[in-house]
Every structure is written in structure tokens, then in C-alpha cells.
PDB file of N, CA, C and O in Angstrom, chain B, residues numbered from 101:
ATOM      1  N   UNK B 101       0.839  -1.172   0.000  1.00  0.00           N
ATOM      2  CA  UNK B 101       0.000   0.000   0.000  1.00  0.00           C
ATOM      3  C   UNK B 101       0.887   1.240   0.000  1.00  0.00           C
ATOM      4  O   UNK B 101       1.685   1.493   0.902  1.00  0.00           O
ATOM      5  N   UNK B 102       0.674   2.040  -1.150  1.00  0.00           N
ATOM      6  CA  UNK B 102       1.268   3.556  -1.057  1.00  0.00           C
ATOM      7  C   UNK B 102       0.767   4.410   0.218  1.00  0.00           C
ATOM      8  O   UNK B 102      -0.300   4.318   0.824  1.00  0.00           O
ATOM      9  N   UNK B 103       1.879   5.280   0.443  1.00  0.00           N
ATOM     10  CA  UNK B 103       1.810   6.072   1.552  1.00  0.00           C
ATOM     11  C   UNK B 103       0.747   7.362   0.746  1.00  0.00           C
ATOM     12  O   UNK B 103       0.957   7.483  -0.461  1.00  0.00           O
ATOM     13  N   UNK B 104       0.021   7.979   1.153  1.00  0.00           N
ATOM     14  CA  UNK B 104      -0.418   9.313   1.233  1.00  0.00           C
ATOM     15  C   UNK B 104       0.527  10.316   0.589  1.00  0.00           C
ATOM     16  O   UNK B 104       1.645  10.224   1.095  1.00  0.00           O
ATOM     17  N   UNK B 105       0.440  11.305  -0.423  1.00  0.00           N
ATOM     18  CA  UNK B 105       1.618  12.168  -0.613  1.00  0.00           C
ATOM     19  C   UNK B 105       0.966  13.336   0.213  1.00  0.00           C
ATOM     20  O   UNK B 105      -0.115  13.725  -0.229  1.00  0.00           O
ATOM     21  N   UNK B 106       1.497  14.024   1.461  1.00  0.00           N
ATOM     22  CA  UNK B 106       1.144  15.628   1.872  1.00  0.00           C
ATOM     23  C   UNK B 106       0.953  16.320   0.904  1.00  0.00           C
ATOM     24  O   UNK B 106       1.744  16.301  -0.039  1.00  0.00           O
ATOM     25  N   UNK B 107      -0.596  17.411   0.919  1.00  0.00           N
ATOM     26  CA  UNK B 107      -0.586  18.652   0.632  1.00  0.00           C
ATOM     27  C   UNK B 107       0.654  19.473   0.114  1.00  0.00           C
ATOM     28  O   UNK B 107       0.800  19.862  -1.045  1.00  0.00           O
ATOM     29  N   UNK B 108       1.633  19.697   1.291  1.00  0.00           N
ATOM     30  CA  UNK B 108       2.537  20.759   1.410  1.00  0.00           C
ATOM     31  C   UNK B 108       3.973  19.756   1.474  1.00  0.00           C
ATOM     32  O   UNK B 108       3.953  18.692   2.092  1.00  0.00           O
ATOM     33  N   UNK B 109       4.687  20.042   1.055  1.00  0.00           N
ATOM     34  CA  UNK B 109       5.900  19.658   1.310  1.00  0.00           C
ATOM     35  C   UNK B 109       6.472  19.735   3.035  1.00  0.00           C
ATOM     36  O   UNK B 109       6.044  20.546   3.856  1.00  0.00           O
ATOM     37  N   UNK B 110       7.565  18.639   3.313  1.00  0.00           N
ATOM     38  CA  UNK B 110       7.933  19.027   4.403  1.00  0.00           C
ATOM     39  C   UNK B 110       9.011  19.783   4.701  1.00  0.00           C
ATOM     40  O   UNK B 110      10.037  19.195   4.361  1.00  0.00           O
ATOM     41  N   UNK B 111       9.269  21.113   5.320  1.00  0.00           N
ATOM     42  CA  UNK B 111      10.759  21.540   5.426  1.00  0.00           C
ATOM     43  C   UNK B 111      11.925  20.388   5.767  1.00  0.00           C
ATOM     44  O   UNK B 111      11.860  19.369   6.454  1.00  0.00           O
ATOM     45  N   UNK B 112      13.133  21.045   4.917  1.00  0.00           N
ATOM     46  CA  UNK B 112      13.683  19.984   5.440  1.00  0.00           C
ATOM     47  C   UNK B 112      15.027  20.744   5.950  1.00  0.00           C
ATOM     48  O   UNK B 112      15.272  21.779   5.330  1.00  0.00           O
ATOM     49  N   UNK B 113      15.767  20.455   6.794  1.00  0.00           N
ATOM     50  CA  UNK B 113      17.108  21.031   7.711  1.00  0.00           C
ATOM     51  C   UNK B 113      18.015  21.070   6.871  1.00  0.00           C
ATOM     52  O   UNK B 113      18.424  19.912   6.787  1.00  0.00           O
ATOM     53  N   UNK B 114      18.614  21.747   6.153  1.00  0.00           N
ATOM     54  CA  UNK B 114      19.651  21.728   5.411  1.00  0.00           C
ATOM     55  C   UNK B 114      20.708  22.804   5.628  1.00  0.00           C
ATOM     56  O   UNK B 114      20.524  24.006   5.439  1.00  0.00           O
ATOM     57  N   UNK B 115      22.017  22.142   6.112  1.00  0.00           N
ATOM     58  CA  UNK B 115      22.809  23.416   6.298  1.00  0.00           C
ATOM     59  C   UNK B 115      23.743  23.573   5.360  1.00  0.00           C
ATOM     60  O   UNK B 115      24.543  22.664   5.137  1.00  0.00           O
ATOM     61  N   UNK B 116      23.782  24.989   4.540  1.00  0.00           N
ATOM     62  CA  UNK B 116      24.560  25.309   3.081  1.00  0.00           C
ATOM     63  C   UNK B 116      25.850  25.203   3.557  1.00  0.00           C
ATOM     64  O   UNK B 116      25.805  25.327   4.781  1.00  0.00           O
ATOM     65  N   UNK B 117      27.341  24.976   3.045  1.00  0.00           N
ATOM     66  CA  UNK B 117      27.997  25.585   3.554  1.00  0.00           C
ATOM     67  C   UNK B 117      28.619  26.415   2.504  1.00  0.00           C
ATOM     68  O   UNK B 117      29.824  26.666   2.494  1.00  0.00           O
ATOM     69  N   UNK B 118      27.610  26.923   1.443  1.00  0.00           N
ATOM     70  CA  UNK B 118      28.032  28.427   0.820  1.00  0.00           C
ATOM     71  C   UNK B 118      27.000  29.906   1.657  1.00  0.00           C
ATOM     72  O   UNK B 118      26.256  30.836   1.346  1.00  0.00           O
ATOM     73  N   UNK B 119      27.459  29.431   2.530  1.00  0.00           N
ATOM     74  CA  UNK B 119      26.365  30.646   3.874  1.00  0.00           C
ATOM     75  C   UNK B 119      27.271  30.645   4.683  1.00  0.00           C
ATOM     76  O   UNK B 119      27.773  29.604   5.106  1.00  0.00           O
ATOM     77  N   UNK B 120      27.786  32.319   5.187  1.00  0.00           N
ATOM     78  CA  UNK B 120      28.342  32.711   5.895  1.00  0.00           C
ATOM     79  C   UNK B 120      27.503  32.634   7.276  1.00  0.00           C
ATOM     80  O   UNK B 120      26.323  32.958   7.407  1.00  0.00           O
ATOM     81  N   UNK B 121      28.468  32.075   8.395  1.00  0.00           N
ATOM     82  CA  UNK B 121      28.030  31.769   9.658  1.00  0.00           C
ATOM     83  C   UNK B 121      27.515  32.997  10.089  1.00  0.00           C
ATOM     84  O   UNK B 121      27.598  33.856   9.211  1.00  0.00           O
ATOM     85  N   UNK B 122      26.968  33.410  11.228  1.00  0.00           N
ATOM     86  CA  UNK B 122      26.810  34.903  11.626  1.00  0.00           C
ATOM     87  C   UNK B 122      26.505  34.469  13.274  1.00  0.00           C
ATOM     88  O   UNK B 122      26.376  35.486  13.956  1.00  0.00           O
ATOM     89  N   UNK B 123      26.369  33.276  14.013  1.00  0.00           N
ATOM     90  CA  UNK B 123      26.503  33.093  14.900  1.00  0.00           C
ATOM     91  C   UNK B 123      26.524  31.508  15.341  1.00  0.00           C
ATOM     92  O   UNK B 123      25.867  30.599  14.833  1.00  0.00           O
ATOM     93  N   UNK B 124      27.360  31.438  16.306  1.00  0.00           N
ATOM     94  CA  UNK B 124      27.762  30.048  17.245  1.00  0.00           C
ATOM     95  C   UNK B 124      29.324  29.775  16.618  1.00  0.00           C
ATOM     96  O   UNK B 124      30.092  30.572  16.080  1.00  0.00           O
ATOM     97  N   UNK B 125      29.471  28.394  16.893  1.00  0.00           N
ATOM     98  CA  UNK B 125      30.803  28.364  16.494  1.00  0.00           C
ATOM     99  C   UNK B 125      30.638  26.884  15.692  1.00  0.00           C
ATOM    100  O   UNK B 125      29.876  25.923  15.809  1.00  0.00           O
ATOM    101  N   UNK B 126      31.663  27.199  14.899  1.00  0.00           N
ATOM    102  CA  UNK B 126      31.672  26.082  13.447  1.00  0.00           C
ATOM    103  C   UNK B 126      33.111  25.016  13.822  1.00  0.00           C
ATOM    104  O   UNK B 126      34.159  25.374  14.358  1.00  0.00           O
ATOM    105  N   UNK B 127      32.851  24.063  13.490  1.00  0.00           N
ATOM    106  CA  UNK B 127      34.235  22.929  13.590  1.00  0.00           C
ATOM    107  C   UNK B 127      34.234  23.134  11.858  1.00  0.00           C
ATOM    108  O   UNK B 127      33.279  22.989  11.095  1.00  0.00           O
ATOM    109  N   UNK B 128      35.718  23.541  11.520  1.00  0.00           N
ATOM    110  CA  UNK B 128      36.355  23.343  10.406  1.00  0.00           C
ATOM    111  C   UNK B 128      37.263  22.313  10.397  1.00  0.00           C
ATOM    112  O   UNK B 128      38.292  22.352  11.071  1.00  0.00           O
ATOM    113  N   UNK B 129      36.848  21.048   9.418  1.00  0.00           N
ATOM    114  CA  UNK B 129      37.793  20.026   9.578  1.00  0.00           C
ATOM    115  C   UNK B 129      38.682  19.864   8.021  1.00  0.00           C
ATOM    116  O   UNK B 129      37.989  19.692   7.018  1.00  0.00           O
ATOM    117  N   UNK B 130      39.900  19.913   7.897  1.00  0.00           N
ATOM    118  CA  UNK B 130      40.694  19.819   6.767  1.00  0.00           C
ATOM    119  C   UNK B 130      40.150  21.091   6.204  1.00  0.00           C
ATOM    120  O   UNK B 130      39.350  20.853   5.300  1.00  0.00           O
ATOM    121  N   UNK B 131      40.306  22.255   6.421  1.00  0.00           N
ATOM    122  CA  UNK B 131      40.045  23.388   5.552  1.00  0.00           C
ATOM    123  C   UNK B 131      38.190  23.758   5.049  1.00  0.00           C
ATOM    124  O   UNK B 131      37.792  24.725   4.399  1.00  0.00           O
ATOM    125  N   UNK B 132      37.508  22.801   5.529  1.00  0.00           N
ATOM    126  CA  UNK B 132      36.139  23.060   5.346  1.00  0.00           C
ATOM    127  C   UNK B 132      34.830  22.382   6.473  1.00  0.00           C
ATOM    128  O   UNK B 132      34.547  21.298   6.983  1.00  0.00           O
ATOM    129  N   UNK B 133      34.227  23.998   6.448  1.00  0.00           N
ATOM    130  CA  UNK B 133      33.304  23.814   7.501  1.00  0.00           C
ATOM    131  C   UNK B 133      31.921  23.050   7.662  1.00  0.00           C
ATOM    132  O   UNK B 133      30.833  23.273   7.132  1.00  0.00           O
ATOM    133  N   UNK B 134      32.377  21.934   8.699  1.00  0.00           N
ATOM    134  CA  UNK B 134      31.277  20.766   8.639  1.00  0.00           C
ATOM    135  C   UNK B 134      30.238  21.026   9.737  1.00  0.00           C
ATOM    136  O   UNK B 134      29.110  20.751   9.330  1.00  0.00           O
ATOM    137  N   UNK B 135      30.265  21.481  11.034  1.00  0.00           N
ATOM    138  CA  UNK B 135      29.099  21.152  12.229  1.00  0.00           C
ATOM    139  C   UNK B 135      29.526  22.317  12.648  1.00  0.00           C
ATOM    140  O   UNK B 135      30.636  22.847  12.595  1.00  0.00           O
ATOM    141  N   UNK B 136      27.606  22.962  13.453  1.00  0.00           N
ATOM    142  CA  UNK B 136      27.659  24.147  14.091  1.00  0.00           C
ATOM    143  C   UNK B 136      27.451  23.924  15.528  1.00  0.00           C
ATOM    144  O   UNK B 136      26.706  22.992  15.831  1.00  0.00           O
ATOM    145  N   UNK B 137      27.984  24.622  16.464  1.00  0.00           N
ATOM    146  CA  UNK B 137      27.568  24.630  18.059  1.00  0.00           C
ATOM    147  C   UNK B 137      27.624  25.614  18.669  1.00  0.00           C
ATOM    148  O   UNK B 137      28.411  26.556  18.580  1.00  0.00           O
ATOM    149  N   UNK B 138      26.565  25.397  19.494  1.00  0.00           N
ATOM    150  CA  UNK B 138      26.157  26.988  20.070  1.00  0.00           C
ATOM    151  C   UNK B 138      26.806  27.473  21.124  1.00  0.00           C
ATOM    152  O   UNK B 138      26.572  28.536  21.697  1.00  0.00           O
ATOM    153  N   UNK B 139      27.781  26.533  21.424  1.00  0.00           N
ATOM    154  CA  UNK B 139      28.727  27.090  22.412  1.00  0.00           C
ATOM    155  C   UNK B 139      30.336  26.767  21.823  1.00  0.00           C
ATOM    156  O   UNK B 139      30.607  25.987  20.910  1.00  0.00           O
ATOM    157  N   UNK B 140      31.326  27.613  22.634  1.00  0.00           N
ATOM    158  CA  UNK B 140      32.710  27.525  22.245  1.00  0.00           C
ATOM    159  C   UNK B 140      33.075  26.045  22.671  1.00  0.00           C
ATOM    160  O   UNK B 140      33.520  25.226  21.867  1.00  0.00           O
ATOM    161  N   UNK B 141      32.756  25.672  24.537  1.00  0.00           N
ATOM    162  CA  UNK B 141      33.007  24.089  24.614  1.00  0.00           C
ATOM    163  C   UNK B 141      32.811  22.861  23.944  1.00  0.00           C
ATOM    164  O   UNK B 141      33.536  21.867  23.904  1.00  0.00           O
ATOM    165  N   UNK B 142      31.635  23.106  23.388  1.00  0.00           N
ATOM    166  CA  UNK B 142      30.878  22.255  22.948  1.00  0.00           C
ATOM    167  C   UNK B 142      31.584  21.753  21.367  1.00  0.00           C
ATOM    168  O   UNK B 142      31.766  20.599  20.977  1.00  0.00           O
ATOM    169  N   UNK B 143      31.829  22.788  20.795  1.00  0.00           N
ATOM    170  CA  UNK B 143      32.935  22.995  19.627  1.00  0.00           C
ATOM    171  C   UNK B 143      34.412  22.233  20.118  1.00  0.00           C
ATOM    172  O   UNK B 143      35.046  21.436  19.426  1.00  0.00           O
ATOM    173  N   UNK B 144      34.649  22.537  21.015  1.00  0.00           N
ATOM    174  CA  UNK B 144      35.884  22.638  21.033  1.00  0.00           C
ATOM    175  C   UNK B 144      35.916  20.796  21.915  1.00  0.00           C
ATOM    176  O   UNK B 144      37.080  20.393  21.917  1.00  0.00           O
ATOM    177  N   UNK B 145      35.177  20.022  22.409  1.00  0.00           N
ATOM    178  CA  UNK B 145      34.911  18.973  22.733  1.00  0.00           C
ATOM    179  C   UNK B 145      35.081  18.012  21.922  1.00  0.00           C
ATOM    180  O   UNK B 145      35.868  17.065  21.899  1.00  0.00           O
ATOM    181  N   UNK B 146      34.026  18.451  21.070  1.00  0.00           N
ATOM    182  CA  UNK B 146      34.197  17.615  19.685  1.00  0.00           C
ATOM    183  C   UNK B 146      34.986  17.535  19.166  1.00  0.00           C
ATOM    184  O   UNK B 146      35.412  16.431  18.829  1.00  0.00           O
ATOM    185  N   UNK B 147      35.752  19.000  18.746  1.00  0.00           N
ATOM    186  CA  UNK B 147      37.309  18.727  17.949  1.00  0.00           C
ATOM    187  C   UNK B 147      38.176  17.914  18.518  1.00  0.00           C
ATOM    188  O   UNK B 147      38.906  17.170  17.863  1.00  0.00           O
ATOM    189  N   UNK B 148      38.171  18.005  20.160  1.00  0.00           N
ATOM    190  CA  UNK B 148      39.481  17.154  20.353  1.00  0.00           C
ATOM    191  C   UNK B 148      38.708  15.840  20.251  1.00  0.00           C
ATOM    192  O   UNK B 148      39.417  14.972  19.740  1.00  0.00           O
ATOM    193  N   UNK B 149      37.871  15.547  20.470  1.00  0.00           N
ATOM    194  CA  UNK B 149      37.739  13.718  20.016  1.00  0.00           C
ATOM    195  C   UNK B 149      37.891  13.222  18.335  1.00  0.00           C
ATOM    196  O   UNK B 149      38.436  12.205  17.906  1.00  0.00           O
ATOM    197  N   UNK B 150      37.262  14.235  17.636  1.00  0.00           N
ATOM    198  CA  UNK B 150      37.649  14.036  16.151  1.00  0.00           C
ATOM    199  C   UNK B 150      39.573  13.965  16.402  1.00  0.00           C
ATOM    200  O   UNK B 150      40.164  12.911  16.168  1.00  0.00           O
ATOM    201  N   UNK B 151      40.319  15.206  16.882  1.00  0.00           N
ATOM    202  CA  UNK B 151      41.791  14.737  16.644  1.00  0.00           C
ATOM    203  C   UNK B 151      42.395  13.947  17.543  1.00  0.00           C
ATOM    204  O   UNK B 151      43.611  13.976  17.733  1.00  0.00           O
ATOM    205  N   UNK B 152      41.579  13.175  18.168  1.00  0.00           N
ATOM    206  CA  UNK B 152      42.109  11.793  18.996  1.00  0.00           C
ATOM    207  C   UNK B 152      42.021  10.438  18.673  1.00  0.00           C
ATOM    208  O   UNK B 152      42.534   9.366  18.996  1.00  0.00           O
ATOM    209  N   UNK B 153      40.972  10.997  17.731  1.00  0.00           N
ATOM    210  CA  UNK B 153      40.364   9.971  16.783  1.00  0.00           C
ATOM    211  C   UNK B 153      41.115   9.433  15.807  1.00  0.00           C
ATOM    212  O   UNK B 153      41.499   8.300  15.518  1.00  0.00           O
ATOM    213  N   UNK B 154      41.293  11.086  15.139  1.00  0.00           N
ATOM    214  CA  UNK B 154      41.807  10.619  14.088  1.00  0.00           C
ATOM    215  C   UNK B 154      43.183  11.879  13.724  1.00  0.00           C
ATOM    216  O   UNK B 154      43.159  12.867  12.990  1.00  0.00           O
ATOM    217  N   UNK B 155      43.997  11.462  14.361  1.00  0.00           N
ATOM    218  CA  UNK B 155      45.280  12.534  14.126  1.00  0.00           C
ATOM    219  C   UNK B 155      45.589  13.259  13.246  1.00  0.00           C
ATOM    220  O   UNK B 155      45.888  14.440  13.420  1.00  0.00           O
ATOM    221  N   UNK B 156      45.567  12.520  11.852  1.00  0.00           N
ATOM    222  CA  UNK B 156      46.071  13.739  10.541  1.00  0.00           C
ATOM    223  C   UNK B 156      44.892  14.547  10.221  1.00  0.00           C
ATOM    224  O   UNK B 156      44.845  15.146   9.146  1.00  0.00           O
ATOM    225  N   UNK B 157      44.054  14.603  10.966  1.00  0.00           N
ATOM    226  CA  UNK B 157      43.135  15.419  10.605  1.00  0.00           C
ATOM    227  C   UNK B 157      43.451  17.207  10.654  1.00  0.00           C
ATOM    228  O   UNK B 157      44.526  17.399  11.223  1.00  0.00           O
ATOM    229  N   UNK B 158      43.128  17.842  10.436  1.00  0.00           N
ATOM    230  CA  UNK B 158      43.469  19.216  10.719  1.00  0.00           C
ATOM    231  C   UNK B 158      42.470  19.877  11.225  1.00  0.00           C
ATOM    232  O   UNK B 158      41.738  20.471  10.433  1.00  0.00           O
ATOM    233  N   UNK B 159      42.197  19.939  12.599  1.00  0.00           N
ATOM    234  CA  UNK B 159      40.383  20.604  12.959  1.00  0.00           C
ATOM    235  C   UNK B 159      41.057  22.080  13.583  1.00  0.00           C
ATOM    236  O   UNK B 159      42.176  22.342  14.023  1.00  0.00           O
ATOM    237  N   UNK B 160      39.879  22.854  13.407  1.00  0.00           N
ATOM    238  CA  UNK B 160      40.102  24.031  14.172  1.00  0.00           C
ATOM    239  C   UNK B 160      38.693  24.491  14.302  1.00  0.00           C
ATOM    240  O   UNK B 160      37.798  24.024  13.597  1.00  0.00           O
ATOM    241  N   UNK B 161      38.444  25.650  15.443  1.00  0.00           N
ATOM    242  CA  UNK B 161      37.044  25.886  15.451  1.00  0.00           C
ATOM    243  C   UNK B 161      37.083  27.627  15.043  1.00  0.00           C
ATOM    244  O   UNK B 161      38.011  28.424  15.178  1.00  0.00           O
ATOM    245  N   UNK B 162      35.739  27.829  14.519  1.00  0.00           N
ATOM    246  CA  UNK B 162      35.256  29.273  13.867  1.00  0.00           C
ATOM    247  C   UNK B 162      34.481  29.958  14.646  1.00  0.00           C
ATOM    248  O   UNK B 162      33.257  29.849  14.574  1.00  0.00           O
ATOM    249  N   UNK B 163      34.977  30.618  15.348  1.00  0.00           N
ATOM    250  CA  UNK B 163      33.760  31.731  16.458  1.00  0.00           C
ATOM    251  C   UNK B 163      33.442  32.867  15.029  1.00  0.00           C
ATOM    252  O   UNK B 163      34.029  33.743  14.394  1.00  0.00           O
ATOM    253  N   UNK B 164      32.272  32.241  15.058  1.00  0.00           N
ATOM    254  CA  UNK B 164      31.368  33.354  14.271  1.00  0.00           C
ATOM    255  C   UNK B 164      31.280  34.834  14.660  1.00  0.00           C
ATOM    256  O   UNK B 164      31.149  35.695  13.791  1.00  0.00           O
ATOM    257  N   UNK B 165      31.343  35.097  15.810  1.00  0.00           N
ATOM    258  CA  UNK B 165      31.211  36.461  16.610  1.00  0.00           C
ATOM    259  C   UNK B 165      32.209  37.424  16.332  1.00  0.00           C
ATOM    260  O   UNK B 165      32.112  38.651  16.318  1.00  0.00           O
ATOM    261  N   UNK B 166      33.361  36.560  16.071  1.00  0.00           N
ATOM    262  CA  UNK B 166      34.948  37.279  16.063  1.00  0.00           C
ATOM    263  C   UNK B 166      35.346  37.270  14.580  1.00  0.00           C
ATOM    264  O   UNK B 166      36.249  38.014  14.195  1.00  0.00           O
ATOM    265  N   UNK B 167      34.701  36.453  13.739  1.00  0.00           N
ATOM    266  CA  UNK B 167      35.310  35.967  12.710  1.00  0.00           C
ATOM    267  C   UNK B 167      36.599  35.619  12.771  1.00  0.00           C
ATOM    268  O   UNK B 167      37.447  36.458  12.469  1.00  0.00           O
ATOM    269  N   UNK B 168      36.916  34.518  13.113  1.00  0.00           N
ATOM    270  CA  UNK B 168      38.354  34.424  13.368  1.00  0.00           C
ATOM    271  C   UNK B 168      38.450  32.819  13.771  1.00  0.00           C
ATOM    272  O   UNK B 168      37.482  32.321  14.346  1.00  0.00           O
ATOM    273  N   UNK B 169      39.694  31.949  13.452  1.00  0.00           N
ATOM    274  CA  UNK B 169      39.699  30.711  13.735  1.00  0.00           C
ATOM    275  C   UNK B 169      40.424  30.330  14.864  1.00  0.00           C
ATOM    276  O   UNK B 169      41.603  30.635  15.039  1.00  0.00           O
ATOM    277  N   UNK B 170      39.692  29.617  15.698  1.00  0.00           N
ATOM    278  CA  UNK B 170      40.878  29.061  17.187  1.00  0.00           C
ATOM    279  C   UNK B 170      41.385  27.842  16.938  1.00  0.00           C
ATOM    280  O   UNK B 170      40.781  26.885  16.455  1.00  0.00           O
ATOM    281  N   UNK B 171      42.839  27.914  17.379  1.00  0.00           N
ATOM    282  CA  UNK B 171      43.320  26.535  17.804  1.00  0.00           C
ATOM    283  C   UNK B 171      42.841  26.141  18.383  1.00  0.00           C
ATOM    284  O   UNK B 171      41.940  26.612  19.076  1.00  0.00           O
ATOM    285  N   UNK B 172      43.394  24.725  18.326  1.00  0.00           N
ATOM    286  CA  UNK B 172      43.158  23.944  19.750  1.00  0.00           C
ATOM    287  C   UNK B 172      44.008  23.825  20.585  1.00  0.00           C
ATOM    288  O   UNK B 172      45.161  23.753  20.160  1.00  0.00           O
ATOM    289  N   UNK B 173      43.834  23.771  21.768  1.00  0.00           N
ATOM    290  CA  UNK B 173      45.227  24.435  22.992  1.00  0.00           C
ATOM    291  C   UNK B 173      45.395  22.839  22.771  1.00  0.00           C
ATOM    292  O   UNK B 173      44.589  22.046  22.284  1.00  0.00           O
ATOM    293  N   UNK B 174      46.702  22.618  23.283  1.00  0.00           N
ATOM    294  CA  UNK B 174      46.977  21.206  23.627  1.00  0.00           C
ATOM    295  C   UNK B 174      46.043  20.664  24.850  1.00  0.00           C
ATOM    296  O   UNK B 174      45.751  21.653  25.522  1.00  0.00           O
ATOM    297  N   UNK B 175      45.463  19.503  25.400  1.00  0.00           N
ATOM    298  CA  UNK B 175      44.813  19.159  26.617  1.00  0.00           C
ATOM    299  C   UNK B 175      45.990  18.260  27.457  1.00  0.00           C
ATOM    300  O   UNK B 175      46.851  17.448  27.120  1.00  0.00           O
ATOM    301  N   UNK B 176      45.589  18.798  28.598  1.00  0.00           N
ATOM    302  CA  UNK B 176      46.673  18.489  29.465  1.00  0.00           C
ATOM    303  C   UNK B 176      46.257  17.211  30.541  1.00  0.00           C
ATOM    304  O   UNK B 176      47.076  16.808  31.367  1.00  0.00           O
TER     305      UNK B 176
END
């Protein structure tokens, strides 16, 4: 049995990444920006498990606010 097609289409979540950020902070991995988070920790959490993960990676995070890219401090 076919499903029903909706009236209306459903929105669907799509994040461009030819769209300039304008707020939260972005994980840039190898030179291009993949995941947004609304906090600096939360960003910066993730990166270090992605580069623990996976070492040759090159992550850094994008504070939208500053425009500007942070390292990652070493974790101690």
C-alpha cells in the first residue's frame, strides 16, 4: 500500500555551507566547515575527540562572533 503524498511539502534542515556563519561556532575540519555549536566548549569537545580519533586530521574551530579561527590548545 502507497503512503499518502502531503498537501505541502515538508521543510527539510539543510545546512549550506556556501552561507556565511553569523553566529555560534563552526568545527572546520581539513580546511572546510562541517558542524555548528552553540557554544565555544561544545565545539571545542568535539574537535578534540575528532583529533584523537583521528590525528592527521586538521580541525580548528570558527567563532562566528569574532570571525576568526581558534586553535586547539593542547589538553593536558
Amino acid at each position: 500500500m502507497k503512503k499518502p503524498i502531503p498537501d505541502e511539502p515538508q521543510p527539510r534542515n539543510i545546512t549550506r555551507a556556501d552561507l556565511v556563519m553569523t553566529e555560534g561556532f563552526g568545527l572546520e575540519v581539513d580546511g572546510r566547515m562541517k558542524t555548528v555549536f552553540p557554544t565555544l566548549e561544545a565545539a571545542q569537545k568535539r574537535a578534540r575527540n575528532l583529533k584523537s580519533e583521528f590525528p592527521m586530521l586538521q580541525v580548528k574551530v570558527y567563532d562566528a562572533a569574532e570571525k576568526k579561527l581558534l586553535e586547539l590548545s593542547p589538553t593536558e
